[in-house]
Tab-separated table of C-alpha atoms and ligand atoms in Angstrom:
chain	number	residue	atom	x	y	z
A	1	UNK	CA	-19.213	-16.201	19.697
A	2	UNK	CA	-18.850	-16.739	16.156
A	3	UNK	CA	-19.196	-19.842	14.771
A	4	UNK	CA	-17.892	-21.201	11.558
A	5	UNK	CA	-17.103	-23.637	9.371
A	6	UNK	CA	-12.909	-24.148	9.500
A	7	UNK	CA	-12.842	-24.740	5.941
A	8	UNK	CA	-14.827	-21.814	4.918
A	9	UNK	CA	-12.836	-19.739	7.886
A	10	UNK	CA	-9.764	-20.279	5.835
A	11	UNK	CA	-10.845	-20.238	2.529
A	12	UNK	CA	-12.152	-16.430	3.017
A	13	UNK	CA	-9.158	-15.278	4.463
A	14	UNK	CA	-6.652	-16.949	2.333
A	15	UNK	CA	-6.345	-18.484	-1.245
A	16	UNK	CA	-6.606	-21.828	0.067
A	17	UNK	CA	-9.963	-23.238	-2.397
A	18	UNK	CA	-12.251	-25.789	-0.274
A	19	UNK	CA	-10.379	-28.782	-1.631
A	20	UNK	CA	-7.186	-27.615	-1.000
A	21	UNK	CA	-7.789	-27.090	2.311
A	22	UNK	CA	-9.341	-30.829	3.187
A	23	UNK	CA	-6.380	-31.802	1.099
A	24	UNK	CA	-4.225	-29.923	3.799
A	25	UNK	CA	-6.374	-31.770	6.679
A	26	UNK	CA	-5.948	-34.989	5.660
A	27	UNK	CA	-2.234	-34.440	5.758
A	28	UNK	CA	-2.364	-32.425	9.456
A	29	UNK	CA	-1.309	-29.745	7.870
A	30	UNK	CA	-4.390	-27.506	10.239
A	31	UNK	CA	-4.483	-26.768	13.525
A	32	UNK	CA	-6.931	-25.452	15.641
A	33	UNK	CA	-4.976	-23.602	18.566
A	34	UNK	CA	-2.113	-25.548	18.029
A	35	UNK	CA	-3.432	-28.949	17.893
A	36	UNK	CA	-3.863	-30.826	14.361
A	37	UNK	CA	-6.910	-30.659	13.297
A	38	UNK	CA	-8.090	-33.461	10.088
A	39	UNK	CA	-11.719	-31.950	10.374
A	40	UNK	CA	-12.278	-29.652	7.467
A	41	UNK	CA	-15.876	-29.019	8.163
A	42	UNK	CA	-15.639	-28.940	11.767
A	43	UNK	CA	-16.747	-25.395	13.480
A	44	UNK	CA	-14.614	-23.217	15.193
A	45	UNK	CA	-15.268	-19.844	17.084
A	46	UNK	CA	-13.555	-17.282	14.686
A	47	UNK	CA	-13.231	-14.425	18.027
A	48	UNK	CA	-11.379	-17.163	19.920
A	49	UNK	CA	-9.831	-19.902	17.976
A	50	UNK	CA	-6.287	-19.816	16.158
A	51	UNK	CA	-6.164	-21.759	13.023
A	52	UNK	CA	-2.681	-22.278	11.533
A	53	UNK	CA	-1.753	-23.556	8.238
A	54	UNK	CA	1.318	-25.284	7.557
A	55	UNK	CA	2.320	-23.984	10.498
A	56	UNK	CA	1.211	-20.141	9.570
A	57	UNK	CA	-1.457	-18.252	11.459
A	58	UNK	CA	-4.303	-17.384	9.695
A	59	UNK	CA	-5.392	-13.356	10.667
A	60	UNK	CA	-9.199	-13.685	12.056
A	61	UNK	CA	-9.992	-10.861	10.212
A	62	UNK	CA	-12.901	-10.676	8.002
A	63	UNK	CA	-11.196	-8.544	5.343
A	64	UNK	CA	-7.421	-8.038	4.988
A	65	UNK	CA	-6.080	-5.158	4.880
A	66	UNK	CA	-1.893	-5.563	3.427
A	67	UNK	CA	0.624	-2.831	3.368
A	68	UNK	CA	3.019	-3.299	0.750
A	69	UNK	CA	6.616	-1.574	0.532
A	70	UNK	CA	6.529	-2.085	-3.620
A	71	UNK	CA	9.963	-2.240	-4.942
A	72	UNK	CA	10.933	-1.420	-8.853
A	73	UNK	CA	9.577	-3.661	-12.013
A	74	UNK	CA	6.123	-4.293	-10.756
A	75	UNK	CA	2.665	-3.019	-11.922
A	76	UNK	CA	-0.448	-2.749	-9.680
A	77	UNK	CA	-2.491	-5.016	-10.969
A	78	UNK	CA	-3.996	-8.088	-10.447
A	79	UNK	CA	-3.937	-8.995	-14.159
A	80	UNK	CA	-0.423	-10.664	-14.866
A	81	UNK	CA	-0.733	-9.790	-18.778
A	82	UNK	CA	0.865	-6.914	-17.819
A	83	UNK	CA	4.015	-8.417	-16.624
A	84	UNK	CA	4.923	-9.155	-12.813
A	85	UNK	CA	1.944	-8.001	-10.434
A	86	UNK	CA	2.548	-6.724	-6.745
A	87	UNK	CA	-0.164	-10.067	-5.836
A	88	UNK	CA	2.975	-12.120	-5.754
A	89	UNK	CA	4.617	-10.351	-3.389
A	90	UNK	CA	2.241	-11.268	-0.620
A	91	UNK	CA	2.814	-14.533	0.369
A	92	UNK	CA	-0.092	-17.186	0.240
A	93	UNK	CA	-1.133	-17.534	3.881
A	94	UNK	CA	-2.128	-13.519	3.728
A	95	UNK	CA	-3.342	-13.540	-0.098
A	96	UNK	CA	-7.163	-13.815	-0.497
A	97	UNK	CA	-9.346	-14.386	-3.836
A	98	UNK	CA	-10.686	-10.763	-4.098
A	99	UNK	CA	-7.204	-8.481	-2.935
A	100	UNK	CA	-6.474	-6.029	-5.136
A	101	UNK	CA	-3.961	-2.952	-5.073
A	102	UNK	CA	-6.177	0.329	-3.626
A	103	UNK	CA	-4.498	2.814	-5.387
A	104	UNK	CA	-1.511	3.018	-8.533
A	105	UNK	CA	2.104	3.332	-8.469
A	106	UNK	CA	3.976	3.348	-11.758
A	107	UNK	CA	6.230	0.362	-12.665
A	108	UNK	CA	9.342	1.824	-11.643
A	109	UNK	CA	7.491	3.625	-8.719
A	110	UNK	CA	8.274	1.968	-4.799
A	111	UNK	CA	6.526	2.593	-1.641
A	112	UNK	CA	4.033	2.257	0.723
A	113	UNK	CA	0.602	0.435	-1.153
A	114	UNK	CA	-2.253	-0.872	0.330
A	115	UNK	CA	-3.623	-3.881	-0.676
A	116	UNK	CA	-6.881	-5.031	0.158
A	117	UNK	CA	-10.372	-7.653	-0.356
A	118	UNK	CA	-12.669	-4.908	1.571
A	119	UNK	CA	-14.455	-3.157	-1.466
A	120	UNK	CA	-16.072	-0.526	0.601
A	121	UNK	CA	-12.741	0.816	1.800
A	122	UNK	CA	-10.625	0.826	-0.911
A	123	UNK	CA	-13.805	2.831	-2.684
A	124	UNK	CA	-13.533	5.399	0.377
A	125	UNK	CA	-9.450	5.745	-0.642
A	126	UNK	CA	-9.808	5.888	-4.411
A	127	UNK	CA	-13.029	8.277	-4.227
A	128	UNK	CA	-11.844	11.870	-5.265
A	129	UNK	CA	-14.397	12.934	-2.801
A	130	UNK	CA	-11.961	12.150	-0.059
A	131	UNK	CA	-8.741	13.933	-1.122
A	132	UNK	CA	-6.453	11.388	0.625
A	133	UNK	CA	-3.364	13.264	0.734
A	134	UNK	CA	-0.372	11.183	-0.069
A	135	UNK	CA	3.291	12.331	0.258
A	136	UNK	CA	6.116	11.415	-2.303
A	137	UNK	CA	9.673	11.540	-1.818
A	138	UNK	CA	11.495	12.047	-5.116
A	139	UNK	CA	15.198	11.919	-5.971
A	140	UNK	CA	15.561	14.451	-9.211
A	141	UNK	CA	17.751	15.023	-12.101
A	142	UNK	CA	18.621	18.796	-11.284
A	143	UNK	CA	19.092	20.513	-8.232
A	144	UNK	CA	15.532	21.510	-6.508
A	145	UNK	CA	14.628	25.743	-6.585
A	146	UNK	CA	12.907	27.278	-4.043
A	147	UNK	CA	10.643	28.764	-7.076
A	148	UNK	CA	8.859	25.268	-7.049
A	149	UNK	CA	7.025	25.636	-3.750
A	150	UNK	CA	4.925	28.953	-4.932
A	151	UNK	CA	4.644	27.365	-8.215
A	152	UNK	CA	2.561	24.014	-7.215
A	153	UNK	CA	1.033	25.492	-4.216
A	154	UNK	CA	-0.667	27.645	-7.108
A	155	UNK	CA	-1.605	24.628	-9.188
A	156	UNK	CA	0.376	23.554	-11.915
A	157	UNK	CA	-0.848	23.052	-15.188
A	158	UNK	CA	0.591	19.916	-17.152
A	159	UNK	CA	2.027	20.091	-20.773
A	160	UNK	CA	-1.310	18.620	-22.379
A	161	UNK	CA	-3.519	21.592	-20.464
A	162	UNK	CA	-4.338	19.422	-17.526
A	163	UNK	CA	-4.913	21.837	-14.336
A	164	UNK	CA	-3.255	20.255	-10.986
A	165	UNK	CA	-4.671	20.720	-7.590
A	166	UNK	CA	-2.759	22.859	-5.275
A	167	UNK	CA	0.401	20.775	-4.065
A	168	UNK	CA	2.991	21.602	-1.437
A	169	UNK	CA	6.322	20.456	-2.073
A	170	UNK	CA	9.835	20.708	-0.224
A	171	UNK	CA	13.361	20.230	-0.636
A	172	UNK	CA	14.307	17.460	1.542
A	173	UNK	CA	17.203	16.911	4.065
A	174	UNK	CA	20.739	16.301	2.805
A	175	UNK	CA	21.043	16.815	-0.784
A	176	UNK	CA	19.442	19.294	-3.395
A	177	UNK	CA	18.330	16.500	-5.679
A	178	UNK	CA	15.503	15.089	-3.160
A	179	UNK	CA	12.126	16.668	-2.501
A	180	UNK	CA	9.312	15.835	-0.489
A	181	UNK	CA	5.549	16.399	-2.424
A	182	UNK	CA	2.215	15.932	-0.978
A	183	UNK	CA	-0.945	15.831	-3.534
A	184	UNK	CA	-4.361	15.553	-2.994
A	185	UNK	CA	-5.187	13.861	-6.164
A	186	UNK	CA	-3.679	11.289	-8.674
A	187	UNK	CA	-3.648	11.844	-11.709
A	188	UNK	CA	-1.579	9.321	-14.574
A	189	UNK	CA	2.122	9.876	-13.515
A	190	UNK	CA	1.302	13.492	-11.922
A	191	UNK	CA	4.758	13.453	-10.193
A	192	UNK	CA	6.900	12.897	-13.022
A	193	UNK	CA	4.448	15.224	-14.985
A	194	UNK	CA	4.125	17.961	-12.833
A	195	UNK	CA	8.426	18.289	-12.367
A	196	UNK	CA	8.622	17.761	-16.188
A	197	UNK	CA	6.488	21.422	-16.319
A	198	UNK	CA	9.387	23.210	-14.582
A	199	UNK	CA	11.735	21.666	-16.126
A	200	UNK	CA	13.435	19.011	-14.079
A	201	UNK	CA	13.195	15.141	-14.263
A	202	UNK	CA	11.982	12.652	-11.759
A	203	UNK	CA	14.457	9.673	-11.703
A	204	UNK	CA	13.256	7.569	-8.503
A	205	UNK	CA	9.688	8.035	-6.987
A	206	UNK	CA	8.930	6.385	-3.504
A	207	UNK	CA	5.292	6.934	-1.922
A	208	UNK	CA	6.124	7.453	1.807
A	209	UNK	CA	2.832	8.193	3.428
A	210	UNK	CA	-0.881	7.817	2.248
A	211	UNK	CA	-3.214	9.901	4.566
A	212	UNK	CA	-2.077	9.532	8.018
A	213	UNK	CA	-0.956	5.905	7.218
A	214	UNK	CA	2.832	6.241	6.666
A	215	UNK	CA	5.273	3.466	5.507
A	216	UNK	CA	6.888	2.096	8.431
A	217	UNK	CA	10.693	2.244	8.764
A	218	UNK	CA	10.816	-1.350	9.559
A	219	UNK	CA	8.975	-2.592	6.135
A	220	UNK	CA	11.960	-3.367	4.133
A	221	UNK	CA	11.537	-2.690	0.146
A	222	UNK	CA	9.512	-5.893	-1.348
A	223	UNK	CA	8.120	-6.385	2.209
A	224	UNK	CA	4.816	-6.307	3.299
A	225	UNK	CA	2.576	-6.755	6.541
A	226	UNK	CA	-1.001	-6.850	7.436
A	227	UNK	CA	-2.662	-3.852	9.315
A	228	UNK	CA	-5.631	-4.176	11.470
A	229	UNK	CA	-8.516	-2.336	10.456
A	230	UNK	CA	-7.939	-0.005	13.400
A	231	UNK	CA	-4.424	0.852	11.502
A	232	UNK	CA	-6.602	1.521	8.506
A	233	UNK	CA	-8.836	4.309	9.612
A	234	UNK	CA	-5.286	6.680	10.515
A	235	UNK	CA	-5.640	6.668	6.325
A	236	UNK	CA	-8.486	9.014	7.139
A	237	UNK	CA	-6.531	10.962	9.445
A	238	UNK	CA	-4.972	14.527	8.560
A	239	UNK	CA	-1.598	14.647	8.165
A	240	UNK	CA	0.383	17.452	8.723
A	241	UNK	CA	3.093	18.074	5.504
A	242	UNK	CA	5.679	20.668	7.430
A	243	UNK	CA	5.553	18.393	10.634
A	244	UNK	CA	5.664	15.200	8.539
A	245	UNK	CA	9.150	16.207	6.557
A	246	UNK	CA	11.056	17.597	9.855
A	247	UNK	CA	10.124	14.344	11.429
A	248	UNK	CA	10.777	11.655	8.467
A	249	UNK	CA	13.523	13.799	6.285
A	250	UNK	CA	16.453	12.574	7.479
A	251	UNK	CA	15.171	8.798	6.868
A	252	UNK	CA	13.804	8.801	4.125
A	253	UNK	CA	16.288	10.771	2.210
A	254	UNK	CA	18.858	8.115	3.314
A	255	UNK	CA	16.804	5.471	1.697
A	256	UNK	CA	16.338	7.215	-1.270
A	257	UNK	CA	20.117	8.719	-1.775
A	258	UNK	CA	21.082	5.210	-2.679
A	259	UNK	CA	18.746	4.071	-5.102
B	301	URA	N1	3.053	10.050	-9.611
B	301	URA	C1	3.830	9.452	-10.547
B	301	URA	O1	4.310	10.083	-11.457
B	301	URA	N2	4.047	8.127	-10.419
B	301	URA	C2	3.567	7.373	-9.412
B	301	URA	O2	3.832	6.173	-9.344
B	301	URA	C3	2.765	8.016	-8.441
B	301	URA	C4	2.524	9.362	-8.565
């Protein structure tokens, strides 16, 4: 059993502030499995209870753990100085206080980000000590050559002298302008960089898998959904590049073709 306040239940799990929510009480806009609740400080058991607001159900979940599909003209940040931020694509009954993007895409960049309040985790996916692998699928200016697979699976080096990691990379399923890359590190706009060094030109970037976490054919493009921290650890889990492109090609270069 675990016992806790219903105001402080919500407020740690959603954006709601304290007065807010006994704003939202007084109005029986709560519910405690299904039955209005005007109680703000009341206790609730946070393994068993439901607690809806405005009609929403609030995950029990200590931290949250969001999976966003990020579409065009947004930056990850939590800082709106910077124009539009992916926070306000996650609607308010799933947004804490303390989320914030783990891990960059550029501004024009879509695909699969994870958003998150749990510190500790997001430091386990940023830490370069992990080498979360994350696949890309690109669509490019000029056709992809075969010469490209020896020459990132050697390590590329970038125009200003920056050495890459070894990368693999693959032409993808139905046209010559997609590919399929996998790093293991990130690096400020590595992609685009590191198809600008032979030459070519990345025109639409879409992250399609980080770790063993990969972006679920149902999460429409602006979409998001929250993962249970049992979905989080497959981030950990080794994912297998070859296997991972025969089984997602065809999809994901159909998404992509359009854009
Ligand atoms: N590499 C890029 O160039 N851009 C991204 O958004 C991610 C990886």
């Amino acid at each position: 059993m675990a016992l806790i306040r219903l105001d402080k239940f919500i407020s740690e799990r959603t954006e709601y502030s304290r007065s807010n929510i006994k704003e939202l009480a007084k109005k029986g806009q709560l519910s405690v499995n299904g039955i209005v609740e005007k109680a703000a400080d009341r206790k609730i058991d946070s393994d068993k209870d439901t607690v809806s607001v405005l009609g929403k159900t609030i995950s029990s979940q200590r931290y949250r753990y969001i999976l966003l599909n990020k579409p065009a003209g947004y930056v990850c940040s939590t800082d709106d100085k910077d124009g539009k931020t992916v926070m306000k694509l996650i609607p308010p009954d799933m947004r804490t206080k303390d989320m914030f993007p783990a891990g960059r895409l550029d501004k024009d960049s879509l695909g699969a980000l994870l958003i998150t309040d749990d510190g500790d985790l997001a430091h386990r996916i940023l830490s370069p000590k992990h080498h979360i692998p994350k696949i890309y699928i690109v669509k490019l200016d000029r056709p992809f050559q075969n010469k490209y697979v020896d020459i990132f699976k050697k390590g590329i080096a970038l125009s200003n002298g920056e050495q890459c990691l070894p990368a693999l990379v693959r032409k993808a399923e139905n046209s010559d302008l997609l590919a399929f890359i996998q790093l293991n590190e990130g690096k400020y706009h590595q992609v685009k960089r590191m198809f600008a060094s032979v030459d070519n030109h990345v025109e639409t970037l879409m992250r399609v898998s980080v770790g063993g976490l990969i972006l679920p054919e149902k999460l429409a493009c602006g979409q998001c959904m929250e993962l249970l921290h049992k979905d989080v650890e497959n981030l950990f889990r080794p994912i297998d590049f070859e296997a991972f492109c025969s089984d997602f090609s065809a999809f994901f270069s159909a998404l992509l073709i359009n854009k």
